[in-house]
Structure formats: structure tokens, C-alpha cells
Amino acid sequence: MAKKPVGPQMILANCLREGRALFFGRDGAWHAEPALADVAEGDGLDALMAKARAFADANNVIDPVFIPAEQKDDHYYPAHIKHVMQAKGPSVRPDLGYQVSPDWERR
Amino acid sequence: MYAYDPYDKEIVNTRVEEFRDQVNRRLSGELTEEEFRPLRLMNGLYLQLHAYMLRVAIPYGTLSSVQMRRLALIARKYDKGYGHFTTRQNIQYNWPKLVDTPDILLDLADVEMHAIQTSGNCIRNVTTDQFSGATADEIADPRPYAELIRQWSTFHPEFSFLPRKFKIAITGAPSDRAAVKWHDIGLVVRKNDAGDIGFEVLVGGGMGRTPVIAKTIRDFIPEADLLGYLEAILRVYNEQGRRDNKYKARIKILVEALGSDTFADLVEKEWQTTRHHPIDVPEAEIKRIEAFFAPPPLEVLPEQDPAVDELAANNFLFHAFLKNNVRPHKVPGHVNVTISLKPHGGIPGDATDAQMDLVADLADTYSLGEIRVSHEQNLILPHVARRDLPELYEALSRSGLGTANVGLISDIIACPGLDYCALANARSIPIAQNLAKRFDDITRLQDIGELKVKISGCINSCGHHHAGHIGILGVDRKGEEVYQLLLGGSGAEDASKAQILGPGFDENGIVDAVETVVAVYLGERQDGEKFLETYRRIGADPFKEAVYEAH
Ligand code: SF4
């Protein structure tokens, strides 16, 4: 059995149509902004993943996985640089990706 | 250049429609992600950090201007206005939408291109010397053989599910510009005493977590037996390669485990069994393929041109361009021009749609409509009249494509790394950018001379760090990006594995460390010695002392 992740976790997945990274939100929807992500740890993880999977299937979101989260100010953000990168967009192209705006794709 | 026959056209078009159906079924929910993933990968469509990534094959790195214009159009219409040329002479698009990919593949098929076998455990795009057919030092143009291998390996039913991916490189020249010794199979065109063309066959090279330099298992295989012999190698590998552990599944592990002599014996045995039923490529088909690669119809021109000489005497940057980016063609009065995709501070290998269009136009005007992609992530106009260089240089410079750094320390190979790649541990591109900025002065660059820096964002080694004179490998240390420094690698005919110098550095420290390495070289070099020669003469210790003393 896979080891349960330790510490606060959020759920990251990709949008089927565009491939963009999405976070499972406290409102049960998928968001480009990590600050809206729901966070759980320990015994709460299974329930969060079950909820996310149900919403993933319904919303064409693929491969939901736990990623470590850390708290900054009032919100949680991805802790690992890889997921920070996914949340923002490529560091070498600040003109591209969610760092421009959450709905950058649609502009 | 090769042109599809009706059979090529049909298989590529059929594949596009098949994929369109698969995408539709995925979007409708009929296919699950698990079912769909292998299907999209078979069509070169990966899922990366920010979006899908489509890898398009550029067979043996040769493109027509029409194809280049189409690549530009795809970048503009379906992507974010740029593409990334890779160390496998391919192009990757970083932002395609799933729903658009069948249309992209249709647009590619229209210009005889595709993304088939750019992923998965199959025989990938065959790579070769970017100057093939345009260089005086080659025994024969390797592209007809590369094309033959492409046809043989495309959808080869026996080799579609190998233990692991499989890469073949071929060079027609003794100067190896295709890194053949770093491939699963490396082929070097040779002539025997009777003057017949054949190939030296090397097997078991590769980078990744276990870098191995390929070993020769046959000094000479005649031209006519090439496919039969390749088939024997693949068959032995397919049967005996490990499938239980993907890190031990490449042919290099099998060859190391058996020993290259035993592996060669097995191949020989297999080949002797099957060679009585040879893969008969009809003579007419060989002739048909060869005709596409006939020597270009170039007029012999004077080797010197007064206008070129005058501009070189008065314009320092053009002089540097001439020295670094231009090399002789096999037809007197002509040259191969390398267009650097490494502007200082830019992203190695990236080109905008406008730049791709421009290169296509320049190819039409100055290079018989032909373009090459090198594994060093640059573009080449292979057939340029020397007298056209001033005009060409002017046009390139105006569009940010005139950087005169080919083969120098800022002509850095860098993989996409953590800025794009889902497998990455660390970013590669910013390191390349910072290094290029640190060594921004062209006089200093030229004084340092040939120095190949290669950067990978993880141990998969797409940035060829094992073969770098200076190699840099990004690793993840508890969530921090750390960079290991390696010295002494080579991807050329004198192939060698770079060795790790010592503990790693952070993002800034690695740039300082490279500068220290260069300073040691400049202090130690003897007359006319290149970096690699000095390193091989004095060894790693002086570099190690200086680098770690400074930290
Ligand atoms: S070397 Fe690693 S980080 Fe770089 S492109 Fe290859 S898999 Fe990605």
C-alpha cells in the first residue's frame, strides 16, 4: 500500500482539454489559483481525495494527486518548487501561464 | 529532400484520423485516461507541468522551407507563438490543447510530417549530422540510409513494444557531429579496401542514470546488409533486454551485462540465421530514395569574395559570425551557416513563429529551400553561396538570429527542465541564461574558444550533460534545486563521460563555479589547446581545488 503523505496536502490535477494544472478547491470546484485549494492531512486525506475524484470525473479533470502544502499568510500554497511552477507558469516566460492571471488561457 | 510516396501518405493520414477518433472518444468519456494515455503517447502527445506537449519528428533533422513555415503556422495558430528545437533534432510545442491536436497532426501530414514514434518504447526518430550532404569530410551522405531506417522502423510490428525506447544515430563523416557513440545503435559510414560503402556498428551507448559509451560490435557491415543486421540487433535486445525494471531496460544494460563480445556473437548468430531470408529492399526503391538526396545543383564559385572580406575587416561581429557560425561546403564557394538559437539571455532551442518564417524565407533565398536542425539545438542553412553572407547576416541579425557563438561557451544545450518538464528536478534554462549573460562578451568567448556546456534538469539527461566538456545536472535536494558540475565529457568521435567534480551548487554558485573552471583552463592552457585538451592533460584536480577553495 502506498504510504500516506505526511503534513498538509492539497490536490493537484490537470484539465483534460487544455492540460493546465488545477487545484481542488474548498468549494468543490477546480481552480487555477492554489489559494482556493482545500487542504487536509492525516485521516482527512481519503475523504478529500474521494470528493476530488468524484468532481474530477464529472469535470474532465485527470490524474488528481496529493501535493505538499505550506501556509503563508492566510492561505496554503504548494510547498515544492515543481508545484509552485505549475501554479505560476514557466519562470523563464513570465508572459505565459497562470502567473499572468488565473484566467490567462481565456483572455 | 525525401518526398512521401502514396504509401507514406496513406499511413500518416490514416493515423491522423485514427487519433481524431481516439481524442473524440476520450473527450466524450468513452475512453478512460488509462486507456487513452498510451494512445496519445504513440502520437507524441505528453502531459507536462503546464499543458500538453506535442513532440513532432523532424526526420534526421532535415526540413524544407515549406515544412518550417508550417511549423511556424502551428506555433501561431495552436500554440503560444514559439516552438522548442530539441537535442533529438525534433520540435516540441508546449501549449497545444487536446482538442486541437488532431488538426495539428493533419496540418503536419499535409507537409509530410508527423509525431509518430516520438514517444514510447519503439525506435525513435533517426538522428544524423546536421551537415550531411553538404560537408567535404563525409564518405557518403547518411540521409538515404537514415530514410531507409525510418521506413523500416516506422510501425515495425516486432519492434513497437521494445523493453525501452531505442535511438539510432548515423554519421557519414569521421568527425562525429551526431554523438553516435551515445546512442543505442551508432552507425558510422565506412569504406572498405575494395571501396565499397558499409557501416561500423556501435551498440549500447546511452546517457540517463547509467552513462555508457557504445562499443563497436562490427567494423564493417555492407550497405546491402544494413537492415538485416539492425534487425538482428533489435531481435536480440527485444528477446533478452530486461522488462522487469525500467532503469535497467535499455540495450546498454544488456550489452554491459553480457559483455559486448558475447552480445556481438548473439547478433551474429541471429543474423546468420536470418540473412538467408534477407530484407530485400528493391534496388529501385533504394535508387528512388537516393535520388531525393542527390548532391545539390550548386555552381562552383570563387572561395573568396571581396565584399565578404571587406565586411569582415570592418565589422567585428560579422567577423565573429564568419569564424564561428560558417563552415565550408563541399562545393567550393559555398558554406554551411549555423543559425544560433542561443541568443544571450534567451531560451536555448526556442524559436518564435516569426523567426521560423524568416528562416524559411532565407532558406528559399539562399539555401535551396533547405534547413537542418542540429542536436545542439541550432538551425542550419546548409547550401549558402559565400558571396551572400553579408546579406544573410544582416537579415539574421535584424531578427535576433545573428548571435556569433556557435561552438563557444554560450552555445549551451539545455533541456526544458523544471520550467516545463514533469520529470524534472531542477530548472535548466535559467542556468543557461545566466551563464550566457556571464560570458556575454564576444571577445572573451572567442578567447576561451570551443567549449561545450550541456545542462539537464534531471538524470534522464536530455541535455546531454554526460557528454558536456562542462556538464551540469540539476538535482532536487529536499525541495531545493542543486546543480552538480561535471567536467571532461565529449559527444564527438573522441567520446568520453564527464565526471562529477564534487558537491553541488545553488543557482548562483554553479555560474561562479563554471567561471572558476574557465579561469583555471585559461591559466593552464598551452598554445592552441582547447578546453577539453587541457582538461585531459592536467586532469580534474586543479579544477577541483580552485572551485572548492573558492567556496
Ligand atoms: S533531462 Fe529530465 S528535466 Fe530535462 S527534459 Fe529530460 S526528463 Fe525533462
XYZ file of C-alpha atoms and ligand atoms in Angstrom:
666
model
C 0.000 0.000 0.000
C 1.272 3.462 -0.854
C 2.425 5.455 2.139
C 0.086 8.241 3.240
C 1.605 11.637 2.598
C 2.709 13.468 5.703
C 1.678 17.021 6.607
C -0.896 19.287 4.975
C -1.777 18.318 1.420
C -3.745 19.822 -1.430
C -4.863 18.071 -4.608
C -3.415 18.958 -7.969
C -4.684 17.619 -11.289
C -4.748 18.545 -14.959
C -7.582 19.732 -17.098
C -8.299 17.141 -19.773
C -8.897 19.615 -22.574
C -6.011 22.019 -22.023
C -3.720 20.119 -19.706
C -3.459 23.109 -17.370
C -2.775 22.489 -13.697
C -5.830 22.785 -11.432
C -6.278 22.696 -7.666
C -9.251 21.124 -5.945
C -10.983 23.962 -4.141
C -12.760 24.359 -0.855
C -15.939 24.975 -2.859
C -15.669 21.566 -4.545
C -14.678 23.039 -7.902
C -11.309 23.054 -9.730
C -9.291 26.257 -9.772
C -6.106 27.601 -11.284
C -5.419 29.501 -8.048
C -3.775 27.459 -5.312
C -5.031 29.886 -2.659
C -8.537 28.473 -3.230
C -7.394 24.885 -2.691
C -8.845 22.694 0.004
C -6.258 21.289 2.393
C -6.330 18.167 4.523
C -3.949 15.975 6.429
C -3.844 12.628 8.198
C -7.247 10.997 8.427
C -8.875 13.704 6.352
C -6.928 12.824 3.211
C -9.052 9.921 1.987
C -12.247 11.914 2.185
C -10.704 14.829 0.321
C -9.416 12.572 -2.452
C -12.771 10.781 -2.744
C -14.526 14.120 -3.153
C -11.936 15.335 -5.664
C -12.177 12.172 -7.742
C -15.927 12.472 -7.990
C -15.564 16.040 -9.183
C -12.678 15.057 -11.461
C -14.785 12.539 -13.346
C -17.609 14.991 -13.707
C -15.368 17.819 -14.867
C -12.917 16.133 -17.196
C -10.017 16.608 -14.828
C -7.295 13.982 -14.861
C -4.715 12.427 -12.575
C -5.524 14.049 -9.206
C -2.613 13.666 -6.782
C -1.753 14.945 -3.329
C 0.947 17.565 -3.170
C 2.501 19.030 -0.014
C 1.127 22.412 1.025
C 2.529 25.113 3.262
C 0.799 28.008 4.899
C 1.699 31.564 4.034
C -0.340 34.420 5.439
C -3.933 33.217 5.466
C -3.660 30.648 2.714
C -1.994 27.437 1.765
C 0.271 27.216 -1.264
C 2.203 24.362 -2.883
C 5.360 23.689 -0.891
C 7.503 22.130 -3.599
C 9.106 24.166 -6.369
C 7.691 21.851 -9.063
C 4.137 22.579 -7.953
C 4.870 26.258 -7.474
C 5.987 26.225 -11.087
C 2.762 24.508 -12.108
C 0.760 27.068 -10.206
C 2.533 30.009 -11.820
C 3.786 29.032 -15.260
C 7.366 28.785 -16.545
C 9.779 31.033 -14.643
C 11.549 31.847 -17.894
C 8.342 33.022 -19.593
C 6.634 35.405 -17.176
C 4.376 36.412 -20.052
C 2.809 32.945 -20.109
C 0.877 30.814 -17.689
C -1.259 31.452 -14.659
C 1.247 33.947 -13.300
C -0.273 36.365 -15.812
C -3.735 35.840 -14.356
C -5.848 32.884 -13.260
C -7.951 33.033 -16.395
C -4.969 33.752 -18.626
C -5.923 30.934 -21.009
C -9.233 32.558 -21.816
C -8.006 36.058 -22.484
C 14.854 16.010 -49.745
C 12.690 12.939 -49.371
C 9.096 13.212 -50.570
C 6.372 10.852 -49.355
C 5.155 8.167 -51.711
C 1.424 7.280 -51.729
C 2.063 4.619 -49.099
C 3.757 7.073 -46.704
C 0.889 9.496 -47.236
C -1.747 6.909 -46.565
C -0.276 5.608 -43.324
C 0.230 9.087 -41.909
C -3.240 10.303 -42.912
C -4.841 7.147 -41.584
C -3.069 7.652 -38.276
C -4.385 11.220 -38.028
C -7.967 10.100 -38.459
C -7.470 7.237 -36.035
C -6.159 9.692 -33.450
C -9.022 12.101 -34.097
C -11.421 9.306 -33.276
C -9.465 8.441 -30.128
C -9.469 12.068 -28.953
C -13.196 12.330 -29.554
C -13.794 9.145 -27.618
C -11.666 10.444 -24.761
C -13.486 13.767 -24.675
C -16.846 12.021 -24.690
C -15.742 9.816 -21.788
C -15.877 6.615 -23.813
C -12.149 6.099 -23.191
C -10.676 6.448 -19.711
C -7.419 8.287 -19.129
C -5.655 4.954 -18.554
C -6.886 3.719 -21.934
C -6.126 6.961 -23.696
C -2.648 7.729 -22.300
C -0.744 5.117 -24.374
C -2.662 6.171 -27.472
C -1.754 9.842 -27.118
C 1.863 8.974 -26.337
C 2.060 6.938 -29.542
C 1.261 10.215 -31.262
C 3.875 12.240 -29.428
C 1.430 13.922 -27.051
C 2.740 14.187 -23.493
C 1.229 15.866 -20.451
C 3.748 18.232 -18.876
C 3.668 20.666 -15.974
C 1.517 23.357 -17.531
C -0.119 21.786 -20.528
C 0.133 19.063 -23.119
C 3.352 18.939 -25.091
C 3.456 17.723 -28.678
C 6.760 16.388 -29.961
C 6.980 16.443 -33.732
C 9.568 14.331 -35.541
C 11.943 16.049 -37.914
C 13.397 13.031 -39.714
C 17.198 13.162 -39.431
C 16.898 16.883 -38.743
C 16.101 17.857 -42.337
C 13.348 20.353 -43.111
C 12.144 22.102 -46.229
C 11.175 25.758 -46.103
C 7.567 24.661 -46.654
C 7.744 22.441 -43.591
C 9.398 25.161 -41.499
C 6.641 27.576 -42.465
C 4.108 25.009 -41.370
C 5.861 24.616 -38.024
C 5.615 28.399 -37.657
C 1.931 28.318 -38.526
C 1.263 25.652 -35.905
C 3.122 27.707 -33.291
C 0.962 30.701 -34.172
C -2.397 29.032 -34.673
C -2.465 26.389 -31.959
C 0.331 27.266 -29.556
C 1.854 30.366 -27.952
C 3.872 31.618 -30.893
C 7.006 29.555 -30.421
C 8.462 26.075 -30.565
C 11.428 24.372 -28.951
C 14.035 22.535 -31.044
C 15.387 19.575 -29.103
C 18.574 17.570 -28.766
C 16.933 14.858 -30.872
C 16.531 17.230 -33.807
C 12.785 17.395 -33.155
C 10.475 20.264 -32.288
C 8.217 20.452 -29.253
C 5.165 22.621 -28.755
C 4.484 23.439 -25.133
C 0.851 24.521 -25.078
C -1.374 22.590 -27.513
C -4.926 21.832 -26.446
C -6.006 18.215 -26.654
C -8.970 19.091 -28.795
C -6.680 20.767 -31.367
C -4.122 18.003 -31.696
C -5.842 16.035 -34.493
C -5.954 19.239 -36.549
C -2.292 19.928 -35.786
C -1.410 16.425 -36.940
C -3.466 16.957 -40.090
C -1.602 20.200 -40.784
C 1.660 18.328 -40.286
C 0.600 15.439 -42.520
C -0.150 17.973 -45.223
C 3.589 18.804 -45.335
C 4.714 15.190 -44.843
C 5.415 15.379 -41.131
C 4.052 13.600 -38.076
C 4.586 12.885 -34.397
C 4.564 9.091 -34.661
C 7.176 7.228 -32.603
C 8.341 10.349 -30.795
C 7.398 8.614 -27.566
C 7.071 5.071 -26.283
C 9.293 2.006 -26.302
C 9.874 1.925 -30.022
C 12.537 3.028 -32.490
C 12.572 6.814 -32.353
C 13.495 9.409 -34.962
C 16.876 8.578 -36.505
C 19.330 11.417 -35.981
C 22.350 12.423 -38.013
C 24.997 15.004 -38.819
C 23.397 18.374 -39.462
C 25.815 18.990 -42.343
C 25.002 15.728 -44.159
C 25.288 16.007 -47.903
C 26.875 19.434 -47.567
C 30.236 18.755 -45.983
C 33.522 17.841 -47.607
C 34.597 15.492 -44.839
C 31.924 12.833 -45.326
C 32.366 9.477 -47.015
C 28.727 9.399 -48.031
C 25.562 11.311 -47.261
C 23.980 9.316 -44.407
C 20.447 10.585 -45.023
C 19.393 7.973 -47.611
C 20.294 5.317 -45.033
C 18.523 7.252 -42.289
C 15.442 7.401 -44.519
C 15.677 3.683 -45.208
C 15.856 3.039 -41.458
C 12.907 5.385 -40.941
C 10.801 3.403 -43.392
C 11.880 0.080 -41.927
C 11.294 1.135 -38.327
C 8.012 3.021 -38.745
C 5.241 0.816 -37.358
C 7.623 -2.169 -37.365
C 5.311 -4.709 -35.721
C 8.059 -6.647 -33.989
C 9.705 -3.571 -32.507
C 6.747 -1.484 -31.395
C 6.927 -2.678 -27.770
C 10.607 -2.973 -27.017
C 11.843 -3.188 -23.416
C 12.571 0.558 -23.661
C 12.874 3.375 -26.174
C 15.504 2.939 -28.861
C 17.603 5.589 -30.556
C 19.727 5.221 -33.670
C 22.195 7.832 -34.918
C 24.234 7.759 -38.103
C 27.151 9.785 -39.364
C 28.697 9.804 -42.803
C 31.805 11.656 -41.668
C 34.693 10.674 -39.417
C 34.089 13.858 -37.405
C 31.145 12.803 -35.333
C 28.614 15.599 -35.051
C 25.731 13.232 -34.302
C 27.020 11.820 -30.984
C 26.703 8.305 -32.403
C 28.616 6.757 -29.501
C 25.902 7.934 -27.142
C 23.122 6.058 -28.902
C 21.561 2.610 -28.580
C 22.934 1.989 -32.058
C 25.517 4.237 -33.655
C 26.371 3.835 -37.330
C 29.476 5.283 -38.925
C 29.714 5.138 -42.715
C 32.963 3.416 -43.741
C 34.592 2.387 -46.993
C 36.349 -0.984 -47.122
C 39.574 -1.742 -49.012
C 37.570 -2.585 -52.115
C 35.982 0.873 -51.973
C 32.547 -0.433 -51.015
C 30.334 1.531 -48.680
C 29.279 -0.037 -45.393
C 28.965 0.788 -41.718
C 30.826 0.401 -38.484
C 28.186 -0.652 -35.983
C 28.313 0.502 -32.378
C 25.868 -0.681 -29.768
C 24.871 0.082 -26.212
C 25.587 3.771 -25.818
C 23.315 5.980 -23.801
C 23.028 8.664 -21.165
C 20.480 8.634 -18.347
C 21.382 7.383 -14.890
C 23.907 4.898 -16.320
C 26.015 6.676 -18.921
C 27.716 4.258 -21.303
C 29.732 4.853 -24.439
C 28.744 2.486 -27.243
C 31.072 -0.301 -28.271
C 31.834 -1.431 -31.778
C 30.387 -4.866 -32.449
C 31.155 -4.933 -36.160
C 33.803 -2.990 -38.051
C 32.039 -3.223 -41.362
C 28.593 -4.322 -42.406
C 27.968 -3.952 -46.135
C 25.319 -1.487 -47.229
C 23.019 -4.219 -48.526
C 23.008 -5.985 -45.164
C 22.312 -2.950 -43.017
C 18.625 -3.546 -42.278
C 19.114 -7.288 -41.736
C 21.889 -6.643 -39.265
C 19.916 -3.942 -37.442
C 17.002 -6.340 -37.245
C 19.266 -8.972 -35.670
C 20.429 -6.466 -33.018
C 16.877 -5.404 -32.243
C 15.719 -9.002 -32.054
C 18.415 -9.984 -29.561
C 17.580 -6.906 -27.486
C 13.845 -7.482 -27.718
C 14.227 -11.058 -26.516
C 16.875 -10.564 -23.854
C 16.516 -6.968 -22.679
C 15.086 -6.601 -19.192
C 11.455 -5.731 -18.820
C 11.260 -6.064 -15.045
C 12.974 -2.776 -14.227
C 12.699 0.240 -16.477
C 16.004 1.614 -15.206
C 17.748 -1.495 -16.461
C 15.808 -1.966 -19.655
C 17.930 -0.053 -22.182
C 20.156 -2.054 -24.504
C 23.261 -0.582 -22.832
C 22.477 -2.579 -19.674
C 22.120 -5.795 -21.684
C 25.357 -5.185 -23.561
C 27.187 -4.415 -20.307
C 25.711 -7.480 -18.600
C 26.590 -9.882 -21.407
C 29.797 -8.184 -22.474
C 29.974 -6.648 -25.907
C 31.735 -9.707 -27.406
C 29.012 -12.079 -26.278
C 26.351 -9.625 -27.420
C 28.088 -9.365 -30.807
C 28.167 -13.185 -31.068
C 24.442 -13.396 -30.370
C 23.733 -10.796 -33.008
C 25.982 -12.559 -35.492
C 24.220 -15.850 -34.852
C 20.809 -14.277 -35.258
C 21.923 -12.530 -38.396
C 23.440 -15.668 -39.911
C 20.156 -17.477 -39.274
C 18.052 -14.853 -40.941
C 20.360 -13.476 -43.612
C 19.330 -16.242 -45.982
C 15.962 -14.521 -45.950
C 17.297 -11.018 -46.306
C 15.203 -7.898 -46.039
C 15.200 -7.294 -49.720
C 14.848 -3.628 -50.360
C 14.207 -3.475 -54.089
C 17.041 -1.795 -55.939
C 14.505 0.562 -57.492
C 13.380 1.696 -54.029
C 16.962 2.384 -52.947
C 17.539 4.361 -56.117
C 14.280 6.218 -55.554
C 15.327 7.208 -52.032
C 18.863 8.129 -53.102
C 17.549 10.364 -55.837
C 15.923 12.597 -53.217
C 19.338 13.205 -51.696
C 21.241 13.860 -54.895
C 24.004 16.446 -54.459
C 22.548 19.953 -54.673
C 22.876 21.660 -58.035
C 25.382 24.293 -56.938
C 27.676 26.180 -59.240
C 31.374 26.233 -58.270
C 32.198 29.777 -57.142
C 35.370 31.555 -56.037
C 36.415 30.649 -52.483
C 36.987 34.298 -51.611
C 34.604 37.151 -52.021
C 35.846 40.738 -51.722
C 32.605 42.038 -50.200
C 32.696 39.359 -47.514
C 36.330 40.092 -46.742
C 35.688 43.804 -46.572
C 32.753 43.474 -44.200
C 34.716 41.057 -42.039
C 37.561 43.549 -41.842
C 35.251 46.370 -40.766
C 32.569 44.666 -38.713
C 33.786 42.796 -35.710
C 30.532 40.907 -35.144
C 30.349 39.761 -38.748
C 33.951 38.647 -38.463
C 32.980 36.571 -35.421
C 29.941 35.189 -37.258
C 32.152 34.158 -40.152
C 34.586 32.483 -37.818
C 32.123 30.675 -35.571
C 28.894 30.084 -37.483
C 30.143 29.476 -41.009
C 31.968 26.405 -42.287
C 32.995 25.230 -45.742
C 30.607 23.381 -48.023
C 31.758 20.544 -50.223
C 31.106 22.717 -53.255
C 33.729 25.482 -53.470
C 32.417 28.984 -52.913
C 29.593 27.727 -50.689
C 29.227 27.380 -46.956
C 27.034 25.876 -44.229
C 25.637 28.588 -41.979
C 24.591 27.728 -38.445
C 21.891 29.990 -37.046
C 22.368 30.109 -33.311
C 19.211 29.606 -31.280
C 21.216 30.681 -28.228
C 20.900 34.460 -28.072
C 22.487 35.562 -24.804
C 19.739 35.598 -22.203
C 17.356 33.680 -24.495
C 15.990 30.164 -24.131
C 18.224 27.595 -25.848
C 16.453 25.984 -28.799
C 13.386 28.229 -28.781
C 12.289 29.998 -31.951
C 9.272 32.211 -32.458
C 6.852 31.726 -35.309
C 8.231 34.890 -36.945
C 11.786 33.569 -36.686
C 10.736 30.239 -38.180
C 9.043 32.050 -41.051
C 12.131 34.166 -41.576
C 14.425 31.135 -41.612
C 12.113 29.530 -44.181
C 12.284 32.643 -46.362
C 16.061 32.844 -46.024
C 16.339 29.162 -46.899
C 14.377 29.838 -50.076
C 16.540 32.793 -50.989
C 19.948 31.454 -50.022
C 19.881 27.695 -49.360
C 17.793 25.910 -51.985
C 14.861 25.880 -49.586
C 16.611 23.522 -47.171
C 17.098 23.762 -43.403
C 18.652 21.451 -40.857
C 18.213 21.133 -37.115
C 21.258 20.136 -35.092
C 21.231 18.092 -31.907
C 22.922 21.130 -30.405
C 19.585 22.937 -30.841
C 20.584 25.261 -33.656
C 19.304 25.647 -37.214
C 21.454 25.343 -40.297
C 21.196 26.717 -43.798
C 23.303 24.059 -45.500
C 23.857 25.432 -49.006
C 24.717 29.132 -48.938
C 26.886 30.916 -51.510
C 29.712 32.647 -49.681
C 29.032 35.880 -51.541
C 25.528 36.002 -49.993
C 26.825 36.017 -46.439
C 26.695 39.797 -45.831
C 23.023 39.979 -46.842
C 22.136 36.855 -44.935
C 23.919 38.025 -41.813
C 22.145 41.363 -41.967
C 18.731 39.650 -42.194
C 19.525 37.270 -39.337
C 20.888 39.983 -37.073
C 17.792 42.126 -37.536
C 15.697 39.280 -36.102
C 17.833 38.253 -33.169
C 19.281 35.300 -35.046
C 22.775 36.605 -35.687
C 24.468 35.533 -32.440
C 28.023 34.564 -33.378
C 28.583 31.959 -30.678
C 28.396 28.532 -32.329
C 30.618 26.039 -30.500
C 31.508 28.594 -27.828
C 30.646 28.602 -24.137
C 27.308 30.391 -24.591
C 26.116 27.942 -27.270
C 24.626 25.862 -24.479
C 22.474 22.780 -24.821
C 19.738 22.920 -22.212
C 16.725 20.694 -21.800
C 13.363 22.274 -20.848
C 13.948 21.316 -17.199
C 11.610 22.285 -14.407
C 10.196 25.215 -16.330
C 8.194 22.764 -18.423
C 9.048 19.127 -17.836
C 7.048 16.931 -15.476
C 10.049 14.693 -14.792
C 12.455 17.480 -13.902
C 14.204 18.022 -10.595
C 15.558 21.467 -11.316
C 15.443 24.225 -13.885
C 17.966 24.132 -16.719
C 17.056 27.167 -18.776
C 17.811 29.886 -16.186
C 21.251 28.370 -15.630
C 21.928 28.538 -19.368
C 20.665 32.112 -19.473
C 22.789 33.220 -16.528
C 25.878 31.540 -17.926
C 25.371 33.151 -21.311
C 24.955 36.527 -19.650
C 28.089 35.992 -17.561
C 30.068 35.220 -20.716
C 28.412 37.889 -22.794
C 31.495 39.457 -24.302
C 32.261 38.022 -27.732
C 35.993 38.756 -27.452
C 36.141 36.775 -24.232
C 34.038 33.981 -25.748
C 36.375 33.674 -28.684
C 39.410 33.756 -26.459
C 38.005 30.834 -24.463
C 37.333 29.009 -27.710
C 35.460 25.755 -28.208
C 33.696 24.808 -25.024
C 30.505 22.773 -24.944
C 28.269 23.276 -21.949
C 25.332 20.888 -21.613
C 22.631 21.115 -18.967
C 19.985 18.584 -17.911
C 17.208 19.154 -15.404
C 17.273 15.547 -14.239
C 19.190 12.333 -14.614
C 17.300 11.417 -17.808
C 19.973 13.560 -19.460
C 18.041 15.051 -22.367
C 20.500 17.962 -22.094
C 23.425 15.548 -22.670
C 25.320 16.678 -19.546
C 27.349 13.445 -19.543
C 28.809 14.500 -22.890
C 29.498 18.124 -21.963
C 33.001 19.478 -21.809
C 31.254 21.115 -18.883
C 28.121 19.260 -17.858
C 25.539 20.494 -15.385
C 22.941 18.264 -13.795
C 20.038 19.647 -11.785
C 19.042 17.601 -8.753
C 16.431 18.003 -6.042
C 17.840 18.185 -2.520
C 14.933 18.349 -0.113
C 12.935 20.581 -2.393
C 15.885 22.834 -3.300
C 17.405 22.992 -6.765
C 21.031 21.922 -6.620
C 23.414 21.709 -9.557
C 26.203 19.196 -9.973
C 29.188 20.161 -12.042
C 30.773 17.604 -14.364
C 33.873 18.009 -16.492
C 35.530 16.258 -19.388
C 32.693 14.767 -21.408
C 32.560 14.621 -25.179
C 29.875 13.730 -27.666
C 32.259 13.663 -30.604
C 34.367 10.869 -32.110
C 36.589 11.050 -29.013
C 33.534 10.412 -26.823
C 34.095 10.476 -23.086
C 31.970 10.531 -19.970
C 32.058 13.693 -17.909
C 32.976 13.167 -14.261
C 31.341 14.846 -11.273
C 33.761 17.330 -9.767
C 32.399 17.409 -6.201
C 29.479 18.696 -4.147
C 26.756 20.616 -5.957
C 25.940 24.323 -6.013
C 22.915 26.532 -5.880
C 21.652 28.504 -8.860
C 24.225 31.298 -8.460
C 27.053 29.131 -7.225
C 27.031 26.975 -10.337
C 27.619 30.003 -12.561
C 30.527 31.115 -10.371
C 31.915 27.574 -10.410
C 31.861 27.477 -14.211
C 33.655 30.804 -14.291
C 36.328 29.404 -11.978
C 36.718 26.330 -14.188
C 37.200 28.580 -17.190
C 39.763 30.670 -15.310
C 41.755 27.536 -14.449
C 41.675 26.477 -18.082
C 42.853 29.878 -19.295
C 45.667 29.810 -16.762
C 46.771 26.295 -17.625
C 46.248 26.013 -21.361
C 49.187 25.624 -23.638
C 49.416 27.090 -27.107
C 46.262 26.485 -29.119
C 44.920 23.967 -26.634
C 41.136 23.641 -26.379
C 39.386 23.268 -23.029
C 38.919 19.516 -23.376
C 42.561 19.019 -24.324
C 43.745 20.945 -21.293
C 41.360 19.020 -19.052
C 42.597 15.722 -20.406
C 46.210 16.756 -19.945
C 46.009 18.121 -16.403
C 43.089 16.119 -15.017
C 40.322 17.224 -12.675
C 42.390 18.128 -9.605
C 43.416 21.692 -10.465
C 39.794 22.478 -11.327
C 38.550 20.854 -8.160
C 40.979 22.722 -5.960
C 40.102 26.068 -7.468
C 36.348 25.527 -7.479
C 36.047 24.251 -3.923
C 38.674 26.548 -2.492
C 36.629 29.477 -3.709
C 33.530 28.190 -1.913
S 16.560 15.756 -18.725
Fe 14.897 15.464 -17.292
S 14.179 17.553 -16.964
Fe 15.342 17.607 -18.815
S 13.788 17.305 -20.426
Fe 14.709 15.305 -19.929
S 13.301 14.415 -18.489
Fe 12.884 16.606 -18.512
